[in-house]
Tab-separated table of C-alpha atoms in Angstrom:
chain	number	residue	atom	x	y	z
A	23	UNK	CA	42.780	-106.858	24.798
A	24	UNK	CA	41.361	-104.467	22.211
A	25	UNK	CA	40.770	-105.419	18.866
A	26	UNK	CA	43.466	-105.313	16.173
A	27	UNK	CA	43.539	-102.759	13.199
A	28	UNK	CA	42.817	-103.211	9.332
A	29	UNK	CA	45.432	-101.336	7.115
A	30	UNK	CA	44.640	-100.573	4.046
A	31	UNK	CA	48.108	-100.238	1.831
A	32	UNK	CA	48.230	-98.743	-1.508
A	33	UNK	CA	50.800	-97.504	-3.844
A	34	UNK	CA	51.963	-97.792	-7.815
A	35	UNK	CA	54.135	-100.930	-8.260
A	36	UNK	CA	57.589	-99.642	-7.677
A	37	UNK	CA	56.993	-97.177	-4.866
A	38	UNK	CA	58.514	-99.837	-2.149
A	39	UNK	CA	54.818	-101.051	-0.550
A	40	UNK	CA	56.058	-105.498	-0.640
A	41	UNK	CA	59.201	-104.263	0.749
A	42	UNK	CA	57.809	-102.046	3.423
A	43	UNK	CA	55.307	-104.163	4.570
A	44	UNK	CA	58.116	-107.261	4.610
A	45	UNK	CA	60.615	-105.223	6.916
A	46	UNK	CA	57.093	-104.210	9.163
A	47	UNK	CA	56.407	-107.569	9.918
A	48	UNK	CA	60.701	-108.668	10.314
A	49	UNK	CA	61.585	-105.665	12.257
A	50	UNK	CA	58.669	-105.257	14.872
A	51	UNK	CA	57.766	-108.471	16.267
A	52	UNK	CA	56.405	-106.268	19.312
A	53	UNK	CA	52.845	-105.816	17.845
A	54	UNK	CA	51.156	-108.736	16.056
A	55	UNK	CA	50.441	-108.220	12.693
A	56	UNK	CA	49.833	-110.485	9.399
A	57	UNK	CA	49.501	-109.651	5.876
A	58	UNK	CA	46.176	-110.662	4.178
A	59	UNK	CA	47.019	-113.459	1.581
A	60	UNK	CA	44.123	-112.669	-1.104
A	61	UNK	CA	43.170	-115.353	-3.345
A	62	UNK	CA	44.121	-115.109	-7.675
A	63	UNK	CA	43.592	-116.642	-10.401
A	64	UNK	CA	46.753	-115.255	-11.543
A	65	UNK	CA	49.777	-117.867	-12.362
A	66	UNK	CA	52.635	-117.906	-9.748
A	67	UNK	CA	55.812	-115.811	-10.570
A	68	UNK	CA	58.827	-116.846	-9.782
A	69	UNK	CA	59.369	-117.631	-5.707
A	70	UNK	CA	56.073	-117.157	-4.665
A	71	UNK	CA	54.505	-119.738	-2.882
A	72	UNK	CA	50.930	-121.142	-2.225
A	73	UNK	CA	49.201	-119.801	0.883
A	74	UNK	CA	52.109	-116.817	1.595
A	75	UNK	CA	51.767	-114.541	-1.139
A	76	UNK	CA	48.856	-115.788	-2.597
A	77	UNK	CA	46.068	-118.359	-2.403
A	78	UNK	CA	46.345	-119.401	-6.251
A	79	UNK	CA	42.907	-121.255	-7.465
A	80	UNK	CA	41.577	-121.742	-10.515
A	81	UNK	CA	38.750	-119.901	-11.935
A	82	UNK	CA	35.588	-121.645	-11.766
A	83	UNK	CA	37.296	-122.390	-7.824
A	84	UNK	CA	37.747	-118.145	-7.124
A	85	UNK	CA	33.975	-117.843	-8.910
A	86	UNK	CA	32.419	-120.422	-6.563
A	87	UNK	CA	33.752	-118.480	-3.573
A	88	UNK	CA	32.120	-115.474	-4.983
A	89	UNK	CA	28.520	-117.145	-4.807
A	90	UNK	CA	29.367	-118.285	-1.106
A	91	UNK	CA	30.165	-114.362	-0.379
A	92	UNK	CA	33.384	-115.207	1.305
A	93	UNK	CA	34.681	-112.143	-0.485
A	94	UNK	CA	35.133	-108.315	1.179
A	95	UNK	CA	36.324	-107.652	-2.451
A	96	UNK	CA	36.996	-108.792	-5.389
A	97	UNK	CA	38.303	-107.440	-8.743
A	98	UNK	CA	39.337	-108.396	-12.346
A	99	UNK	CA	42.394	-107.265	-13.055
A	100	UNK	CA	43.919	-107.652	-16.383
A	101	UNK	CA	42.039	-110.528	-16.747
A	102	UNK	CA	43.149	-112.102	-13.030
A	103	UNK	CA	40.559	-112.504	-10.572
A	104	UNK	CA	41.825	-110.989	-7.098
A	105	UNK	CA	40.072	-111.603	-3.832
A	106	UNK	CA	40.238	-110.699	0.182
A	107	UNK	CA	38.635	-113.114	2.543
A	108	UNK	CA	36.717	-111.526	4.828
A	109	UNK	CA	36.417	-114.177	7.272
A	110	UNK	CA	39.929	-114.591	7.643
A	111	UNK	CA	40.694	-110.782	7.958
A	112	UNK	CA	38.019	-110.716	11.055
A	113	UNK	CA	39.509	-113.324	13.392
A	114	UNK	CA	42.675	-111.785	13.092
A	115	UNK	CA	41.188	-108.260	14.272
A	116	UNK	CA	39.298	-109.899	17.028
A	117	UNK	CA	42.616	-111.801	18.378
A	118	UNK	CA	43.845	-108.089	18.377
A	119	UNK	CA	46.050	-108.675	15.512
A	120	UNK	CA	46.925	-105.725	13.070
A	121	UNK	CA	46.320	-106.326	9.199
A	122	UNK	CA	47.733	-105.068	6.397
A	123	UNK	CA	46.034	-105.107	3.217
A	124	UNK	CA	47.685	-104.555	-0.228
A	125	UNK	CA	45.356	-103.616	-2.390
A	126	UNK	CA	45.003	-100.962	-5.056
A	127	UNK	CA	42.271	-97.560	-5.078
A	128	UNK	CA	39.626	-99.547	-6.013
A	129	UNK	CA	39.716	-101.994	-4.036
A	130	UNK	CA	40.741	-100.003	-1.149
A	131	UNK	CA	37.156	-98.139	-1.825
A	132	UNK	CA	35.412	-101.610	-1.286
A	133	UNK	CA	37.160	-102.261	2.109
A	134	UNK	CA	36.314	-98.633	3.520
A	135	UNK	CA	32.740	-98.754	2.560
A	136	UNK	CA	32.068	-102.785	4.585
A	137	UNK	CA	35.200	-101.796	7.440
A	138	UNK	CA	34.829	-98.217	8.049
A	139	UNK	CA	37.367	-98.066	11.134
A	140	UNK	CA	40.114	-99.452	8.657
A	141	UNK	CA	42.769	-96.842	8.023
A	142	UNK	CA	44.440	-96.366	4.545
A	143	UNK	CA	47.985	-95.717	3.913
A	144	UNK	CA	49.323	-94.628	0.640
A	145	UNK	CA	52.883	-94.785	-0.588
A	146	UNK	CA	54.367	-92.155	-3.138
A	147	UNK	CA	57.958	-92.849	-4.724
A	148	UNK	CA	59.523	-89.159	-4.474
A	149	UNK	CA	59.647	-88.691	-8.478
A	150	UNK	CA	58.330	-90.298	-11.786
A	151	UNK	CA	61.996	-90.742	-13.020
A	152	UNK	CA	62.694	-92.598	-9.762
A	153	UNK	CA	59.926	-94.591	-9.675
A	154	UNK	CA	60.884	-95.742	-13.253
A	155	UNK	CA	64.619	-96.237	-12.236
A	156	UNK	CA	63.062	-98.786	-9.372
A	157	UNK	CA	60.548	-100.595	-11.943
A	158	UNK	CA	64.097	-101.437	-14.478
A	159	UNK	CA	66.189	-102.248	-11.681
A	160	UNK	CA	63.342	-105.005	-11.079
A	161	UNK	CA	64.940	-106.395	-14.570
A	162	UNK	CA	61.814	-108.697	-14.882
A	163	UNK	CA	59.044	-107.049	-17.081
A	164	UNK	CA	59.747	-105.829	-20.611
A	165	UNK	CA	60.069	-102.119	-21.683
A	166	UNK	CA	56.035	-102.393	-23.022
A	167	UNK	CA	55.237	-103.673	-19.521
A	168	UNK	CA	56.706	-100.948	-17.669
A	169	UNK	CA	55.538	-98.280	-19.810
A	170	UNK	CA	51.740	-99.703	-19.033
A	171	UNK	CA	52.890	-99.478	-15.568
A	172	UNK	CA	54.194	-95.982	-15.476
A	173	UNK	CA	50.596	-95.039	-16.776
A	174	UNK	CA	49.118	-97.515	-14.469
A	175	UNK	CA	50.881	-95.744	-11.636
A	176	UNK	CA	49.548	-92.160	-12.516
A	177	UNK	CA	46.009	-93.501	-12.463
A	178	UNK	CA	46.808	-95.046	-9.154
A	179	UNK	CA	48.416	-91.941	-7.443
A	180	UNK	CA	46.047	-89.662	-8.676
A	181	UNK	CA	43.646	-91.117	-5.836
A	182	UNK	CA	46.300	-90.486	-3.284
A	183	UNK	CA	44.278	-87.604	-1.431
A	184	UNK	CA	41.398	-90.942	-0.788
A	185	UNK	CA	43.529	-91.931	1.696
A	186	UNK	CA	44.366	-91.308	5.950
A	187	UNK	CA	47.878	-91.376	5.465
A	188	UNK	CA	50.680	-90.800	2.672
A	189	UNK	CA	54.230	-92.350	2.972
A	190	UNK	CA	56.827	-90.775	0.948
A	191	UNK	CA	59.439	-93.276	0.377
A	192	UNK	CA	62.671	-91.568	-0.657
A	193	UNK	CA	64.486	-92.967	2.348
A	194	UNK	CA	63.426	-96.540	2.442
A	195	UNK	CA	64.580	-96.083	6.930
A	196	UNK	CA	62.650	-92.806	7.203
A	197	UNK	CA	59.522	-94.131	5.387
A	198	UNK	CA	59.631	-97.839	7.652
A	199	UNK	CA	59.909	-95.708	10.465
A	200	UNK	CA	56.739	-93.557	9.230
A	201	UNK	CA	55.098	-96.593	8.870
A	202	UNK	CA	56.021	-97.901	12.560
A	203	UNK	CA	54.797	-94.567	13.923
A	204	UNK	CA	51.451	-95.006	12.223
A	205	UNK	CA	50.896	-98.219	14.093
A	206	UNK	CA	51.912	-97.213	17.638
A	207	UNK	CA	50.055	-94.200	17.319
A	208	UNK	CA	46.711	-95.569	16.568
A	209	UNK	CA	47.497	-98.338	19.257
A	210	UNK	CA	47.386	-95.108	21.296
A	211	UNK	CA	44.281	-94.132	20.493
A	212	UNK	CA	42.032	-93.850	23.363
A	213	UNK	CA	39.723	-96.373	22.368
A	214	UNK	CA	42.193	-99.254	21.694
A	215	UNK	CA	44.054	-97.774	25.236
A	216	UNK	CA	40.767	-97.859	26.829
A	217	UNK	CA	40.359	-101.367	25.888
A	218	UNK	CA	43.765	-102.607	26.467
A	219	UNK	CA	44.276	-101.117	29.888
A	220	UNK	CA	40.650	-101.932	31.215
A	221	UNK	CA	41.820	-103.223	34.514
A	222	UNK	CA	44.478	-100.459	35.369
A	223	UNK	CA	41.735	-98.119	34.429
A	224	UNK	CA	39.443	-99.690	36.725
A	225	UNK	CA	41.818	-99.526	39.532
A	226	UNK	CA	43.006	-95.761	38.925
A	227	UNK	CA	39.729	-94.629	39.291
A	228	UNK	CA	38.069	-96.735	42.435
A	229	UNK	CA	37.112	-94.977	45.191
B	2	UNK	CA	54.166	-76.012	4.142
B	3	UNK	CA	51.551	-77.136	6.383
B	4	UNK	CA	49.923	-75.980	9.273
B	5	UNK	CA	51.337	-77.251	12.602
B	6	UNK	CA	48.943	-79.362	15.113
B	7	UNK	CA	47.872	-77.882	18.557
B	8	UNK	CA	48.166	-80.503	20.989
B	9	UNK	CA	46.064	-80.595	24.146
B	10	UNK	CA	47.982	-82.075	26.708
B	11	UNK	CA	46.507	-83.096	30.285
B	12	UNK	CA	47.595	-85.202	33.091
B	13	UNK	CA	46.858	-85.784	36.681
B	14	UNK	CA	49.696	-83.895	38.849
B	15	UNK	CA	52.633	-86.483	39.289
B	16	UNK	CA	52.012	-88.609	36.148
B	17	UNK	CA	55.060	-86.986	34.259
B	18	UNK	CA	53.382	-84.521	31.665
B	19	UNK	CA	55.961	-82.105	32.254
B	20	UNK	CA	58.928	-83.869	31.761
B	21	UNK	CA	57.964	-85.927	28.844
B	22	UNK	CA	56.795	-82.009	27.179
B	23	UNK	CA	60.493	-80.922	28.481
B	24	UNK	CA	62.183	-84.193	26.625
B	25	UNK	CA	60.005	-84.244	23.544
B	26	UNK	CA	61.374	-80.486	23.355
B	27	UNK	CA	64.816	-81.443	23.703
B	28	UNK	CA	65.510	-84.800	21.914
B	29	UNK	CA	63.302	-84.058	19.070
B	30	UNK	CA	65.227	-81.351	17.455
B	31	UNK	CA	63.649	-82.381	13.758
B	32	UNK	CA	59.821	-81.158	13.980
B	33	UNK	CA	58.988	-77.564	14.937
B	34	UNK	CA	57.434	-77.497	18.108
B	35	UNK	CA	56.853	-74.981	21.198
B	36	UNK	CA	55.033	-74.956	24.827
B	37	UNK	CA	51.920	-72.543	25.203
B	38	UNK	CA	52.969	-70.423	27.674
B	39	UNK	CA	50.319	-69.422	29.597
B	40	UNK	CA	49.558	-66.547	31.558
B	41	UNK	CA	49.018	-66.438	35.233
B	42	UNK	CA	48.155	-64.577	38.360
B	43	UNK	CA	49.785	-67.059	41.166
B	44	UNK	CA	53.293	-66.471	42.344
B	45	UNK	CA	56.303	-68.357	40.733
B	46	UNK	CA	57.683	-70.912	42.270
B	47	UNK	CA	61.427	-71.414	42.659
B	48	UNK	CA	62.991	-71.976	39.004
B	49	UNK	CA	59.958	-70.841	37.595
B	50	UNK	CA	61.154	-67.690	34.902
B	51	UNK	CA	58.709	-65.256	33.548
B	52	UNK	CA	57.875	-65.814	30.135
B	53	UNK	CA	59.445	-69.408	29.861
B	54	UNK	CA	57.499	-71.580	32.621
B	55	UNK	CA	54.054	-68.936	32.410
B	56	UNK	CA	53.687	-64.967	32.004
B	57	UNK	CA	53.005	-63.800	35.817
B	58	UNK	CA	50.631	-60.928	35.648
B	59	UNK	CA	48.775	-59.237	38.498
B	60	UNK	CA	44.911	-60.208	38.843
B	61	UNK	CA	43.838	-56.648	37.422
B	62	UNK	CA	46.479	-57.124	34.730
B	63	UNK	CA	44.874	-60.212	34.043
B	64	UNK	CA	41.090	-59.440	34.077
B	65	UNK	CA	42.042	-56.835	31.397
B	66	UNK	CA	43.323	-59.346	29.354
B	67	UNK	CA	39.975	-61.134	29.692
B	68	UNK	CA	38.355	-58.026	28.383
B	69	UNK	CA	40.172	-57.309	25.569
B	70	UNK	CA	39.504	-61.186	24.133
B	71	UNK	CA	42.915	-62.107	23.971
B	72	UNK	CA	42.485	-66.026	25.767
B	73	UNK	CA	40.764	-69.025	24.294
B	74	UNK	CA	40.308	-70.246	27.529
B	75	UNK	CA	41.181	-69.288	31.139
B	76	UNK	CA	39.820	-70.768	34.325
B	77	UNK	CA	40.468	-69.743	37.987
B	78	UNK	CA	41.962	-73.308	40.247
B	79	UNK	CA	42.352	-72.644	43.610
B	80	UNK	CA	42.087	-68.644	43.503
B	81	UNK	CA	44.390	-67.939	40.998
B	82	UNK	CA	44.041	-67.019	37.360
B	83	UNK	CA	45.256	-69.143	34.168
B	84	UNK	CA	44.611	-67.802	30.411
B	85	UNK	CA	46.182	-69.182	27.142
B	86	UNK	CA	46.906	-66.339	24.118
B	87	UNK	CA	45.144	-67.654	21.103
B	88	UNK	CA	46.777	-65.436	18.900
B	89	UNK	CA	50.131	-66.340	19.701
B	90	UNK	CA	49.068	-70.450	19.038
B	91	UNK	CA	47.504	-69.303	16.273
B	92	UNK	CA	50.807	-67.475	14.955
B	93	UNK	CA	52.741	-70.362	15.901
B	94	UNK	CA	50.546	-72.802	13.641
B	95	UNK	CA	50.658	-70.761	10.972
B	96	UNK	CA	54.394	-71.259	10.639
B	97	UNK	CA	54.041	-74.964	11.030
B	98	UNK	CA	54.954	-75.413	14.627
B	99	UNK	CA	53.818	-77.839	16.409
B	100	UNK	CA	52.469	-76.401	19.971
B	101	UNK	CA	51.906	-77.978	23.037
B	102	UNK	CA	49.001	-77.163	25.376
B	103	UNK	CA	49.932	-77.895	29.225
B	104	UNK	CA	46.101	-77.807	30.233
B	105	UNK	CA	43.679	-79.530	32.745
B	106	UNK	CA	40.222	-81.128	31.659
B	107	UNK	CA	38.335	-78.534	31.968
B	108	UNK	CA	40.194	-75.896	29.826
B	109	UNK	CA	40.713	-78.839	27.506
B	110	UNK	CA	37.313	-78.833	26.934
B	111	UNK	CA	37.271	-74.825	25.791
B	112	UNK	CA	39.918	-75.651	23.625
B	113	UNK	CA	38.411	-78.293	21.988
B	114	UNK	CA	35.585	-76.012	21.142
B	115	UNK	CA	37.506	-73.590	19.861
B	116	UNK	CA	40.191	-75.001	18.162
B	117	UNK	CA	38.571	-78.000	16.125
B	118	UNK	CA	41.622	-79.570	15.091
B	119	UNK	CA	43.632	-79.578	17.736
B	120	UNK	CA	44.492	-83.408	18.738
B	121	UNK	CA	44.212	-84.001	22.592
B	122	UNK	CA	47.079	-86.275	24.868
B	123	UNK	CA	45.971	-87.908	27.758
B	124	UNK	CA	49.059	-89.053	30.074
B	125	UNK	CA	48.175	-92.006	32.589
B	126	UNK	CA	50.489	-93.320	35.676
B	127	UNK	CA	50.122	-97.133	36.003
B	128	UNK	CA	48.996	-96.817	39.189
B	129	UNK	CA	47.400	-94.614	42.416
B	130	UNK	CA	50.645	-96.222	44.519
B	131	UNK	CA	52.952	-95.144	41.590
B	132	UNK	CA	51.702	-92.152	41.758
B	133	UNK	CA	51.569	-91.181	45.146
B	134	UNK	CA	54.891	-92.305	45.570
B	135	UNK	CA	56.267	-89.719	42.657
B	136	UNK	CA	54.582	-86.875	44.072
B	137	UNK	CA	56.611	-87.610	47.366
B	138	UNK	CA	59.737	-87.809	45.592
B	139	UNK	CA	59.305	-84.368	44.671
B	140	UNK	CA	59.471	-83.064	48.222
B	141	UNK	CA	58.112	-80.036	47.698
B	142	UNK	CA	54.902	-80.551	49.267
B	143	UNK	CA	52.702	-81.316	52.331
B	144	UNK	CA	51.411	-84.646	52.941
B	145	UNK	CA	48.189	-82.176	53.145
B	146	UNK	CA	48.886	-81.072	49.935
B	147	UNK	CA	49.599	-84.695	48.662
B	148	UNK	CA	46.483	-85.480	49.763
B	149	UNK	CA	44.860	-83.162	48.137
B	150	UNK	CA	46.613	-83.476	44.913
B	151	UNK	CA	45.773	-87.495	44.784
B	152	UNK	CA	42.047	-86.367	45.152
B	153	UNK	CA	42.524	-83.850	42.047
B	154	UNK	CA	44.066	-86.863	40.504
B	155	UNK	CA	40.991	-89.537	40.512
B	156	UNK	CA	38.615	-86.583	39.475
B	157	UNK	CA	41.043	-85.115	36.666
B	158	UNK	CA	41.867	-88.948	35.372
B	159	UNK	CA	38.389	-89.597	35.135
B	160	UNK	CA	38.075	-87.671	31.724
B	161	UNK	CA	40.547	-89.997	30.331
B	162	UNK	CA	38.133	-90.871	27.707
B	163	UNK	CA	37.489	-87.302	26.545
B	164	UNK	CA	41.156	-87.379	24.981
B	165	UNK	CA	41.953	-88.332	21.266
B	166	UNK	CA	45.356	-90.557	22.718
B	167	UNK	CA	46.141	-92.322	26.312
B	168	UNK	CA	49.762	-92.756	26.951
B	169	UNK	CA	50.302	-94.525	29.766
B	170	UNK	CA	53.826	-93.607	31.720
B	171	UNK	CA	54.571	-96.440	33.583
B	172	UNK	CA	58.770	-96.467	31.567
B	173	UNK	CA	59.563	-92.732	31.010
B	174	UNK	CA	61.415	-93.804	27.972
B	175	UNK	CA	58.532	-95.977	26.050
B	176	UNK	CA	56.553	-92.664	26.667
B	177	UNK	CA	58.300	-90.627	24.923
B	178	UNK	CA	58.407	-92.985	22.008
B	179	UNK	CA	54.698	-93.616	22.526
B	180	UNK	CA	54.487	-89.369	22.476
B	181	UNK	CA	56.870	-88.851	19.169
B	182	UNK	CA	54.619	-91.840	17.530
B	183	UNK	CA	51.469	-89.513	17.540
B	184	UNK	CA	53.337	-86.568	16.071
B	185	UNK	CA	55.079	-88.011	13.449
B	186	UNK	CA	52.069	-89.824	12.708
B	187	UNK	CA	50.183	-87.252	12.869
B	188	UNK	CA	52.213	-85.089	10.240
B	189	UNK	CA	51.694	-87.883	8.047
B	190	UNK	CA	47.722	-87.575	7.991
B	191	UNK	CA	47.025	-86.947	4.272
B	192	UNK	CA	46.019	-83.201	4.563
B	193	UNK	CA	49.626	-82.112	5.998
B	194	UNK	CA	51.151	-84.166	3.277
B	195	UNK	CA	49.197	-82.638	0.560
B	196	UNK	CA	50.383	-79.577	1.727
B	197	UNK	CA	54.093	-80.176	2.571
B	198	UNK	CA	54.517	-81.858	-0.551
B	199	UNK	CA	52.454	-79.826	-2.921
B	200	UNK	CA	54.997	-79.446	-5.732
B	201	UNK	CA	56.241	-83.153	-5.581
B	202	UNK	CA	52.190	-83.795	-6.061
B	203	UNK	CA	52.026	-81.856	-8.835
B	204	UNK	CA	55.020	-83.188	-10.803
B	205	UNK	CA	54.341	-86.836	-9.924
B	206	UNK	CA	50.483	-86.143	-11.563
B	207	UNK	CA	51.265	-84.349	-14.274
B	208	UNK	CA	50.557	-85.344	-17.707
C-alpha cells in the first residue's frame, strides 16, 4: 500500500471549499480520506462541534503546544490562534489515507515548504458579484463583515497562481467532479501505482 | 485558451491501449483531443485506412522524410519504418487539442526529450495469463507470433517506471475512468487554468 496524499485546499470564504470537501468525503467512500481538524482558539459557531471541525483550546493550552512543536503551522488570525498537527496528519499518510487541508495562502506556504510532495488546490467562485451573492445568502455575518471579507478574498485569490491546481466552482457537480479527478489521477501516478501494485509488478515481470 | 497536452501513450501488445485511445475518443466528446497518426513503411493490415490508423509510405518515401526533419522520433521494429510529424502535434497543441501518442518505450523516450511537457501513460494488464489469453482472442496471430509478442511484452513492461501514470486494465471500464481522471486533471493544473480563464482572472483581481 503506498502512502496517502496531503491536499492542500484554499479558497476565499464563499467560493464553496467546506462544501466541496463535505460532498468529497460523502460521495467517494472508495478512497480513504479525512479532513485535518486544526486546533483554535477561536469560540465555536453555531453547530460545530469539538474534535470535527475544530479542536477548540484555550490560549495558554494552543501556546503550550507551540513550545512542544506539535505544530506544521500555525497562524494568528484576527486575533485566533489556528494550528495543524503534524503528527496527526503523518499517520494518516502512512496508513495510505488522503488529507485534505483547509487552510489559507499563508499557511498553505508553511505546509509546502516542511511537505513538499503535498499538492495544493485552489478554488475560485466564477465572479466577485457571485461570490458576494453566496457570502449574503450565508445570512450570518453583518454587511461590515462581509465587506472585510470581499477584501479579504481579493488578497486571498491574488495568490491563486501559488498553487498545482485551480477549481472553478460555477457548477457546484462539475467542480466535485474536478475535484474527484484530481484524486484518482494522482493515485495514478506511477509512484503511488508502483507502490500499490508491488506484487502484480513483481509477477509481470519474472522471468 | 490554453495549450493542449501531448500524451505519450505505451503499452505492451494485448494490454488494451488501443481500445481504451478508441473509447476515450468516442465517449469523451467534451475535451479536444486527436490520435498522432504516424507514418509507416509496413503494409496495412485488414481495416487498417491510410491516413486514419497510420500514413503508409514506401521506405524511400520515408527516408526522405527523415531528411527533410519532419519526425520527432522514428525507429525501425522488425524491418519496418515508424516516424511521428512534429509539426502536425505541434499544430494540434496550439489549438488546444489534446493529442495522443500511440508509441513504444523507446520512441517514448525521444519524445520525452523533445517535447518537455508532454505527460506519459503507461497501460498495465493484471497479469502475463491475462494477457496471453487476450492476445489469443484476437486470432489473428501465430502461436509463434504470440510467443514472440509475450517476450516483447516483459521487455516493453519493464519501463513501467519511466512513465508519469500506470493504469492498470484489469476492468476495461475503470480504465477508462482511471484514463479521463488524468486529463481532466490534468487541464486543471494551474498553468492551463491561468490561461483558459484569463479574463475571469483579471476581473475577479481587479481593484
Amino acid at each position: 500500500m503506498g502512502k496517502g496524499t496531503l491536499y492542500i485546499v484554499s479558497a476565499p470564504s464563499g467560493a464553496g471549499k467546506s462544501s466541496l470537501i463535505s460532498a468529497m468525503l460523502e460521495k467517494n467512500p472508495v478512497y480513504a480520506m479525512k479532513v485535518s481538524v486544526s486546533h483554535t482558539t477561536r469560540g465555536s459557531r453555531p453547530g460545530e462541534e469539538d474534535g470535527v471541525h475544530y479542536h477548540f483550546v484555550e490560549r495558554n493550552e494552543f501556546e503550550a503546544l507551540i513550545e512542544q512543536g506539535i505544530f506544521l503551522e500555525h497562524a494568528e488570525v484576527f486575533g485566533n490562534y489556528y494550528g495543524t498537527s503534524r503528527v496527526w496528519i503523518e499517520e494518516n499518510l502512512d496508513r495510505g489515507i488522503d488529507v485534505f487541508l483547509d487552510i489559507d495562502w499563508q499557511g498553505a506556504r508553511q505546509i509546502r515548504e516542511q511537505m513538499p510532495h503535498a499538492k495544493s488546490v485552489f478554488i475560485l467562485p466564477p465572479s466577485n458579484g457571485e461570490l458576494e451573492r453566496r457570502l449574503n445568502v450565508r445570512g450570518q455575518d453583518s454587511s461590515e463583515i462581509i465587506a472585510k471579507r470581499m477584501s479579504e478574498a481579493k488578497s486571498e485569490m491574488s495568490h491563486y497562481d501559488e498553487y498545482d491546481y485551480i477549481i472553478v466552482n460555477d457548477d457546484f457537480d462539475a467542480a466535485l467532479m474536478d475535484f474527484r479527478a484530481i484524486l484518482r489521477a494522482e493515485r495514478l501516478k506511477q509512484d503511488k501505482q508502483t507502490a500499490k501494485y508491488s506484487g502484480m509488478l513483481s509477477a509481470l515481470l519474472a522471468e
